[in-house]
Coordinates of C-alpha atoms in Angstrom, one line a residue:
M1 CA 261.9 -58.9 6.6
A2 CA 260.3 -59.4 3.3
D3 CA 261.9 -59.8 0.2
H4 CA 262.2 -56.8 -2.3
P5 CA 259.5 -57.5 -5.0
V6 CA 262.2 -57.6 -7.4
D7 CA 263.6 -60.8 -5.7
E8 CA 259.9 -62.2 -5.4
K9 CA 259.6 -66.0 -6.8
L10 CA 256.1 -66.2 -7.9
P11 CA 254.1 -69.5 -8.3
P12 CA 255.0 -71.6 -11.3
V13 CA 251.9 -71.0 -13.7
K14 CA 252.1 -67.1 -13.1
M15 CA 256.0 -67.3 -13.3
A16 CA 255.5 -69.2 -16.9
T17 CA 253.0 -67.1 -18.3
T18 CA 254.3 -63.6 -17.3
G19 CA 257.6 -64.8 -18.4
L20 CA 256.0 -65.9 -21.8
Q21 CA 254.6 -62.4 -22.0
H22 CA 257.9 -60.6 -22.0
V23 CA 259.2 -63.1 -24.7
A24 CA 256.0 -62.0 -26.9
A25 CA 256.9 -57.9 -26.0
M26 CA 260.6 -58.5 -27.5
Y27 CA 260.3 -61.4 -30.1
A28 CA 260.0 -59.2 -33.1
G29 CA 263.2 -57.0 -31.8
V30 CA 265.2 -60.2 -31.5
V31 CA 264.6 -61.9 -34.8
A32 CA 264.4 -58.8 -37.0
P33 CA 268.4 -58.2 -36.9
P34 CA 269.3 -61.6 -37.8
L35 CA 266.6 -61.7 -40.6
I36 CA 268.2 -58.6 -42.1
V37 CA 271.7 -59.3 -41.7
G38 CA 271.2 -62.8 -43.2
A39 CA 269.2 -61.4 -46.2
A40 CA 272.2 -59.2 -47.0
V41 CA 274.5 -62.2 -46.6
G42 CA 272.5 -63.9 -48.9
L43 CA 271.5 -67.3 -46.5
S44 CA 269.3 -69.8 -47.7
G45 CA 265.9 -70.1 -45.9
V46 CA 267.4 -73.0 -43.7
E47 CA 270.3 -71.1 -42.9
L48 CA 268.3 -67.9 -42.2
T49 CA 266.2 -69.8 -39.7
F50 CA 269.1 -71.2 -38.1
L51 CA 270.8 -67.8 -37.5
T52 CA 267.4 -66.5 -36.0
G53 CA 267.2 -69.4 -33.8
A54 CA 271.1 -68.8 -32.4
C55 CA 270.0 -65.4 -31.7
L56 CA 267.0 -66.2 -29.4
F57 CA 269.1 -68.9 -27.7
T58 CA 271.9 -66.2 -27.1
A59 CA 269.5 -63.5 -26.0
G60 CA 268.2 -66.5 -23.5
L61 CA 271.7 -66.9 -22.0
A62 CA 272.3 -63.0 -21.9
T63 CA 269.0 -62.6 -20.1
L64 CA 269.7 -65.3 -17.3
L65 CA 273.3 -63.8 -16.9
Q66 CA 271.6 -60.4 -16.2
T67 CA 268.7 -61.5 -14.2
L68 CA 270.3 -64.2 -11.9
G69 CA 273.8 -62.9 -12.1
I70 CA 277.0 -64.7 -11.2
W71 CA 279.7 -62.9 -9.1
K72 CA 279.8 -59.2 -10.1
I73 CA 278.1 -60.1 -13.3
G74 CA 274.3 -59.2 -13.8
A75 CA 272.0 -56.1 -12.7
R76 CA 269.9 -58.5 -10.9
L77 CA 266.8 -56.5 -11.9
P78 CA 263.9 -57.8 -14.4
F79 CA 266.0 -56.8 -17.4
V80 CA 265.6 -58.4 -20.8
N81 CA 268.7 -59.0 -23.1
G82 CA 268.6 -59.5 -26.8
V83 CA 270.0 -58.6 -30.2
T84 CA 270.7 -54.9 -30.0
F85 CA 269.3 -53.0 -33.3
A86 CA 272.1 -50.4 -33.1
G87 CA 274.4 -53.0 -35.0
V88 CA 272.3 -53.7 -38.1
A89 CA 273.6 -50.7 -39.9
P90 CA 277.2 -51.2 -39.5
M91 CA 277.0 -55.0 -39.6
T92 CA 275.3 -54.5 -43.2
A93 CA 277.8 -52.1 -44.0
I94 CA 280.5 -55.0 -43.2
V95 CA 278.6 -57.3 -45.4
V96 CA 278.6 -55.0 -48.3
A97 CA 282.3 -54.2 -47.8
T98 CA 283.2 -57.8 -47.8
E99 CA 284.0 -59.3 -51.5
D100 CA 283.5 -63.0 -50.4
K101 CA 280.1 -63.2 -48.4
S102 CA 280.8 -66.4 -46.8
D103 CA 283.4 -64.4 -44.8
A104 CA 281.0 -61.7 -43.9
L105 CA 279.5 -63.3 -40.7
P106 CA 282.8 -64.7 -39.5
I107 CA 284.1 -60.9 -39.6
I108 CA 281.3 -59.5 -37.7
F109 CA 281.5 -62.2 -35.2
G110 CA 285.1 -61.4 -34.7
A111 CA 284.1 -57.7 -34.0
V112 CA 281.6 -58.5 -31.9
I113 CA 283.8 -60.7 -29.5
V114 CA 286.7 -58.0 -29.5
A115 CA 283.9 -55.3 -28.6
G116 CA 282.4 -57.4 -26.0
L117 CA 285.5 -57.9 -24.0
L118 CA 286.8 -54.3 -24.2
G119 CA 283.2 -53.2 -23.1
F120 CA 283.6 -55.8 -20.1
L121 CA 286.9 -54.2 -19.1
A122 CA 285.3 -50.7 -19.4
A123 CA 282.3 -51.6 -17.4
P124 CA 283.3 -50.5 -13.9
F125 CA 284.6 -47.0 -15.3
F126 CA 281.4 -46.6 -17.7
S127 CA 279.6 -46.9 -14.5
K128 CA 280.9 -43.9 -12.8
A129 CA 278.8 -41.9 -15.0
I130 CA 276.2 -42.4 -12.7
R131 CA 276.5 -39.3 -11.0
F132 CA 275.9 -37.3 -13.9
F133 CA 272.1 -38.8 -14.0
P134 CA 270.2 -36.7 -11.4
P135 CA 266.3 -37.2 -11.9
V136 CA 266.1 -34.3 -14.6
V137 CA 268.3 -36.6 -16.9
T138 CA 267.1 -39.6 -16.1
G139 CA 263.5 -38.6 -16.6
T140 CA 264.1 -37.0 -20.0
V141 CA 266.1 -40.1 -21.1
I142 CA 263.3 -42.6 -19.8
T143 CA 260.6 -40.5 -21.7
L144 CA 262.8 -40.6 -24.8
I145 CA 263.0 -44.3 -24.6
G146 CA 259.4 -44.7 -24.8
V147 CA 258.9 -41.8 -27.4
S148 CA 261.7 -43.4 -29.5
L149 CA 260.0 -47.0 -29.5
L150 CA 256.7 -46.0 -30.6
P151 CA 257.3 -45.6 -34.0
V152 CA 258.2 -49.3 -34.0
A153 CA 254.6 -49.9 -32.6
F154 CA 253.1 -47.9 -35.3
G155 CA 255.3 -49.8 -38.0
W156 CA 254.2 -53.0 -36.8
A157 CA 250.5 -51.9 -36.8
Q158 CA 250.9 -51.3 -40.3
G159 CA 251.9 -54.7 -41.4
S160 CA 255.2 -57.0 -41.7
S161 CA 256.8 -55.2 -44.6
P162 CA 256.4 -52.0 -46.2
A163 CA 256.9 -53.7 -49.7
A164 CA 253.7 -55.5 -48.8
D165 CA 250.4 -54.6 -50.9
D166 CA 248.5 -54.7 -47.5
F167 CA 251.1 -52.4 -45.6
G168 CA 248.8 -49.5 -43.7
S169 CA 245.7 -51.3 -45.0
A170 CA 242.4 -50.6 -43.1
T171 CA 242.3 -54.6 -42.1
N172 CA 245.9 -54.1 -40.5
L173 CA 245.3 -51.0 -38.7
G174 CA 242.0 -52.2 -37.6
L175 CA 243.7 -55.3 -36.2
A176 CA 246.0 -53.1 -34.2
A177 CA 243.3 -50.9 -32.9
I178 CA 241.1 -54.2 -31.7
T179 CA 244.2 -55.6 -30.2
L180 CA 245.1 -52.3 -28.1
V181 CA 241.2 -52.0 -27.3
I182 CA 241.3 -55.7 -25.9
V183 CA 244.2 -55.0 -23.7
L184 CA 242.8 -51.7 -22.2
L185 CA 239.3 -53.6 -21.7
L186 CA 241.2 -56.4 -20.0
R187 CA 243.3 -53.8 -17.8
R188 CA 240.1 -51.8 -16.7
F189 CA 237.5 -54.5 -16.2
T190 CA 239.6 -57.4 -14.6
R191 CA 241.6 -58.0 -11.5
G192 CA 244.3 -60.0 -10.4
F193 CA 246.5 -62.4 -12.3
V194 CA 244.3 -61.6 -15.6
K195 CA 245.0 -58.3 -15.4
Q196 CA 248.7 -58.7 -15.2
I197 CA 248.7 -60.9 -18.3
A198 CA 246.5 -58.5 -20.2
V199 CA 249.0 -58.2 -22.9
L200 CA 249.5 -61.7 -23.7
L201 CA 245.9 -62.6 -23.4
G202 CA 245.6 -59.5 -26.0
L203 CA 247.8 -60.8 -28.5
V204 CA 246.0 -64.3 -28.2
A205 CA 242.7 -62.8 -28.6
G206 CA 244.2 -60.5 -31.5
T207 CA 245.6 -63.4 -33.1
L208 CA 242.4 -65.1 -33.3
V209 CA 240.6 -62.2 -34.7
A210 CA 243.1 -62.1 -37.3
I211 CA 242.5 -65.5 -38.6
P212 CA 239.2 -64.7 -40.6
F213 CA 241.3 -61.9 -42.2
G214 CA 244.0 -64.1 -43.8
V215 CA 246.8 -62.2 -41.9
T216 CA 247.9 -65.1 -39.6
D217 CA 250.2 -67.0 -41.2
F218 CA 250.9 -70.6 -39.4
G219 CA 253.4 -71.7 -42.3
P220 CA 256.2 -71.1 -40.0
V221 CA 254.8 -74.0 -37.7
A222 CA 254.3 -76.5 -40.2
D223 CA 258.0 -76.0 -41.8
A224 CA 260.0 -75.7 -38.4
D225 CA 262.0 -78.5 -36.8
I226 CA 261.2 -79.9 -33.4
V227 CA 265.0 -80.1 -32.5
G228 CA 267.8 -77.7 -33.5
F229 CA 271.0 -76.7 -31.6
P230 CA 273.0 -73.6 -32.5
T231 CA 276.4 -75.5 -33.3
P232 CA 279.3 -73.1 -32.1
F233 CA 281.1 -71.5 -35.2
H234 CA 278.6 -72.6 -37.7
F235 CA 279.4 -70.1 -40.3
G236 CA 283.2 -70.5 -39.7
A237 CA 285.8 -69.6 -37.2
P238 CA 285.8 -65.7 -36.3
Q239 CA 288.0 -63.5 -38.3
F240 CA 289.3 -60.3 -36.9
Q241 CA 289.6 -56.9 -38.9
L242 CA 290.6 -53.6 -37.9
A243 CA 287.8 -51.6 -39.6
A244 CA 285.0 -53.9 -38.5
I245 CA 286.2 -54.0 -34.9
V246 CA 286.3 -50.1 -34.9
S247 CA 282.7 -50.1 -35.8
M248 CA 281.4 -52.5 -33.5
C249 CA 283.2 -51.0 -30.5
V250 CA 281.4 -47.5 -31.6
V251 CA 278.3 -49.7 -31.6
M252 CA 279.3 -51.2 -28.1
V253 CA 279.6 -47.5 -26.5
V254 CA 276.0 -46.7 -28.0
S255 CA 274.8 -50.0 -26.6
M256 CA 276.4 -49.2 -23.0
T257 CA 274.8 -45.6 -23.2
E258 CA 271.6 -46.9 -23.9
S259 CA 271.8 -50.0 -21.4
T260 CA 272.7 -47.4 -18.4
A261 CA 269.7 -45.1 -19.2
D262 CA 267.6 -48.6 -19.5
M263 CA 268.9 -49.6 -16.0
L264 CA 268.4 -46.3 -14.3
A265 CA 264.5 -46.3 -15.8
L266 CA 264.0 -49.6 -14.6
G267 CA 265.5 -49.0 -11.0
E268 CA 263.1 -46.1 -10.8
I269 CA 260.1 -48.2 -11.9
V270 CA 260.8 -51.0 -9.7
E271 CA 261.7 -48.8 -6.7
R272 CA 265.5 -50.1 -6.7
P273 CA 267.5 -47.1 -7.9
A274 CA 270.3 -48.4 -9.9
D275 CA 273.6 -47.4 -8.4
E276 CA 277.1 -47.4 -9.8
K277 CA 277.7 -50.9 -8.4
T278 CA 274.3 -52.3 -10.2
I279 CA 274.9 -50.4 -13.3
A280 CA 278.7 -51.6 -13.5
A281 CA 277.2 -55.5 -12.8
G282 CA 274.5 -55.0 -15.5
L283 CA 277.2 -53.6 -18.1
R284 CA 279.4 -56.6 -17.4
A285 CA 276.2 -59.0 -18.1
D286 CA 275.7 -57.0 -21.5
T287 CA 279.3 -57.1 -22.6
L288 CA 280.1 -60.4 -21.6
G289 CA 277.0 -61.6 -23.3
S290 CA 278.0 -60.1 -26.5
A291 CA 281.6 -61.7 -26.0
L292 CA 280.1 -65.0 -25.8
S293 CA 277.0 -64.7 -28.3
P294 CA 279.2 -65.1 -31.5
L295 CA 280.5 -68.5 -30.1
F296 CA 277.0 -70.1 -30.9
N297 CA 276.5 -67.7 -34.0
G298 CA 274.5 -64.8 -32.3
F299 CA 275.4 -61.1 -32.4
M300 CA 275.8 -58.2 -29.9
C301 CA 273.3 -58.5 -27.0
S302 CA 271.8 -55.3 -25.1
A303 CA 269.0 -54.3 -22.7
F304 CA 265.6 -54.2 -24.2
A305 CA 263.6 -51.2 -23.6
Q306 CA 260.2 -52.9 -24.7
N307 CA 260.0 -54.7 -21.9
I308 CA 260.6 -52.0 -19.2
G309 CA 256.9 -50.9 -20.5
L310 CA 255.7 -54.2 -19.6
V311 CA 257.4 -54.2 -16.1
A312 CA 256.0 -50.4 -15.8
M313 CA 252.2 -51.4 -16.8
T314 CA 251.8 -54.8 -15.1
R315 CA 253.7 -54.0 -11.9
I316 CA 255.2 -57.4 -11.9
R317 CA 258.8 -56.6 -10.7
S318 CA 260.4 -60.1 -10.1
R319 CA 263.5 -60.7 -11.7
F320 CA 262.9 -64.4 -11.7
V321 CA 259.8 -63.9 -14.2
V322 CA 262.2 -62.4 -16.7
A323 CA 264.7 -65.2 -16.0
A324 CA 261.5 -67.6 -17.0
G325 CA 261.3 -65.6 -20.1
G326 CA 265.1 -66.1 -20.7
G327 CA 264.4 -69.9 -20.2
F328 CA 261.7 -69.7 -22.9
L329 CA 264.2 -67.8 -25.3
I330 CA 266.6 -70.7 -24.9
L331 CA 264.0 -73.4 -25.5
M332 CA 263.3 -71.4 -28.9
G333 CA 266.7 -71.6 -29.7
L334 CA 266.8 -75.4 -29.1
C335 CA 263.1 -76.0 -30.4
P336 CA 262.4 -74.0 -33.7
I337 CA 258.8 -75.3 -33.6
A338 CA 258.3 -73.3 -30.3
A339 CA 259.8 -70.3 -31.9
S340 CA 257.4 -70.5 -34.6
L341 CA 254.5 -70.2 -32.3
I342 CA 255.4 -66.8 -31.1
A343 CA 255.9 -65.9 -34.9
V344 CA 252.4 -66.8 -35.8
V345 CA 251.3 -63.6 -34.1
P346 CA 250.9 -60.9 -36.8
R347 CA 252.9 -57.8 -36.8
P348 CA 249.5 -55.4 -36.6
V349 CA 248.6 -57.3 -33.4
L350 CA 252.1 -56.6 -31.9
G351 CA 251.6 -53.2 -32.8
G352 CA 248.4 -52.8 -30.9
A353 CA 250.0 -54.0 -27.8
G354 CA 253.2 -52.1 -28.2
V355 CA 251.2 -48.8 -28.0
V356 CA 250.7 -49.6 -24.8
L357 CA 253.8 -50.9 -23.4
F358 CA 255.9 -48.1 -25.2
G359 CA 253.7 -45.4 -24.0
S360 CA 254.0 -46.8 -20.6
V361 CA 257.6 -46.3 -20.6
A362 CA 257.3 -42.6 -21.7
A363 CA 254.8 -42.0 -19.0
S364 CA 257.4 -43.5 -16.5
G365 CA 259.6 -41.1 -17.7
I366 CA 257.1 -38.1 -17.2
Q367 CA 256.5 -39.3 -13.8
T368 CA 260.3 -39.1 -12.9
L369 CA 260.3 -35.4 -14.4
V370 CA 257.4 -34.4 -12.0
R371 CA 259.8 -35.2 -9.0
A372 CA 263.0 -33.3 -11.1
G373 CA 261.8 -30.0 -10.3
L374 CA 260.2 -28.6 -13.4
D375 CA 259.5 -25.5 -11.4
K376 CA 263.1 -24.5 -12.2
D377 CA 263.6 -22.8 -15.6
N378 CA 267.2 -24.2 -16.0
N379 CA 265.6 -27.8 -15.9
V380 CA 262.7 -26.8 -18.0
L381 CA 265.4 -26.0 -20.7
I382 CA 267.5 -29.1 -20.3
V383 CA 264.4 -31.2 -20.8
A384 CA 263.0 -29.1 -23.8
V385 CA 266.4 -29.1 -25.6
S386 CA 267.4 -32.7 -24.7
L387 CA 263.9 -34.1 -25.9
A388 CA 264.2 -32.2 -29.1
V389 CA 267.7 -33.6 -29.8
G390 CA 266.5 -37.0 -29.0
I391 CA 263.5 -36.9 -31.3
I392 CA 265.4 -36.0 -34.3
P393 CA 266.0 -39.3 -35.9
I394 CA 262.3 -39.9 -35.4
T395 CA 260.8 -36.8 -36.8
A396 CA 263.7 -36.3 -39.6
P397 CA 265.5 -39.5 -40.3
E398 CA 267.7 -37.8 -43.0
F399 CA 268.9 -35.1 -40.8
Y400 CA 272.4 -36.4 -40.4
H401 CA 272.6 -37.9 -43.8
S402 CA 275.8 -35.9 -44.8
F403 CA 277.7 -37.2 -41.8
P404 CA 280.2 -40.2 -42.0
E405 CA 278.8 -43.4 -41.3
T406 CA 280.7 -44.1 -38.0
A407 CA 279.1 -40.8 -36.8
K408 CA 275.6 -41.8 -37.9
I409 CA 275.8 -45.0 -35.8
I410 CA 275.6 -42.5 -32.7
L411 CA 273.6 -39.6 -34.1
D412 CA 270.8 -42.0 -35.4
S413 CA 270.1 -43.2 -31.8
G414 CA 267.8 -40.6 -30.5
I415 CA 268.2 -42.2 -27.1
S416 CA 272.3 -41.7 -27.0
T417 CA 272.0 -38.4 -28.3
G418 CA 269.3 -37.3 -26.0
C419 CA 270.9 -38.7 -23.2
V420 CA 274.4 -37.0 -24.2
A421 CA 272.5 -33.7 -24.3
A422 CA 270.6 -33.9 -21.1
V423 CA 274.0 -34.8 -19.2
L424 CA 275.9 -31.8 -20.8
L425 CA 273.2 -29.2 -20.4
N426 CA 272.7 -30.3 -16.6
L427 CA 276.3 -29.9 -16.0
V428 CA 276.4 -26.5 -17.8
F429 CA 273.1 -25.2 -16.5
N430 CA 273.1 -26.8 -12.8
H431 CA 276.8 -27.2 -11.8
L432 CA 279.3 -25.0 -13.8
G433 CA 279.6 -21.3 -12.8
K434 CA 277.7 -19.4 -10.2
G435 CA 275.3 -18.1 -12.6
R436 CA 271.6 -17.1 -11.6
D437 CA 270.1 -19.1 -8.6
A438 CA 268.4 -21.9 -10.3
Q439 CA 265.7 -21.8 -7.3
D440 CA 264.6 -18.4 -7.9
V441 CA 264.2 -17.7 -11.4
T442 CA 261.3 -17.2 -13.8
H443 CA 259.9 -19.6 -16.4
P444 CA 261.5 -19.4 -19.7
M445 CA 258.3 -18.7 -21.7
E446 CA 257.5 -15.9 -19.3
A447 CA 258.4 -12.3 -20.1
G448 CA 261.9 -11.4 -18.5
E449 CA 263.1 -8.2 -16.8
E450 CA 262.1 -5.2 -18.6
I451 CA 264.8 -3.4 -20.9
K452 CA 265.8 -0.2 -19.8
G453 CA 264.6 2.7 -22.2
A454 CA 262.3 0.4 -24.4
R455 CA 259.0 1.4 -25.5
P456 CA 256.1 -0.6 -23.9
A457 CA 254.5 -2.6 -26.4
S458 CA 251.1 -1.6 -27.4
A459 CA 248.2 -3.4 -26.4
H460 CA 246.1 -5.5 -29.0

């Protein structure tokens, strides 16, 4: 019996190039949190580089744990793990609240260790939520993942920083558009292996096109060291403060919710549906990776939705490809000059490729919704309201500005709020009470029953 495509081992060259493509897709997402938090702490350029390398190294370890797995740990799906962006705001708040900034990172690391260990213990109980994720819920959440990621691609397309003079310039947007067109042309007019690495080739081509415009910066390569190792507890032994631990535990709940949704999405795409056992194993990998990460000066790890789009688009479903990507991440953590090569790719070029990747996730969600029975108005209402709730943080970022900071950690994650809304609405409309038969009702946008005694509306 042939192996499932998820367990397929590809030839070495194909494995390496497609694995590198996954790294290119998620690199910016991994390095952004340490750059933001490190800048808030006031780290020097050298220390900031060290912190970034440590996060790449720990992301690689967590990815190997997730894809290859040991014992009951690891979903064994083509899943990339990296630093979760959900933790940036609370970690920055911890830095602000810490008088001696040299204690800020040890306090963050201590809180992440505790949150990771508690999450590891809670994983088997958390995974039982799978029964609350029928196709109408999973399709909604997958669509939200893609829609929530698209603003990231649009931000990249405008440039590296909103403070930069060329942010949103015609040059940057043009480079993004050129990269997008290159990827689309490669997907349309090539076959086989070249078609599968269209994103990687698009990034390389876009970077070359950007050179004459002065957007490509080779400075990181010239300044990077050849060898470096994230020495354990480089910034000091972890410290344990209750307020910090509570805030990171909230982030862990958000992260586990998003990871559950991501695993369900990826299971649909690779045609190996994630069951309760798979989700429990995947959450154990997430949480154990998070607990171990601070030992090497890294932050909380979680599944990266960006790479789900790459799997959906390329149809390369092998978990060993992503494991190869994890190997590259470890190499980058140990060899800063290797990490700097990915850093050369301009943000607008990444943005052009991101439109395809993240749009592919949303399209996969729509495909799932098509199978969810949208001929039933109950399901249409579930999708309509859940999508609306989920895109609030995207379309109205200040919507929850008056809420406490702890609540905003959850509310500002559209994936989490949309997921919770979909689960609750599905319970109310499809499970609680007898109500009307959901199989035989009108579309919510169609006229309902005529009210007795009402006058007919005049024709216009």
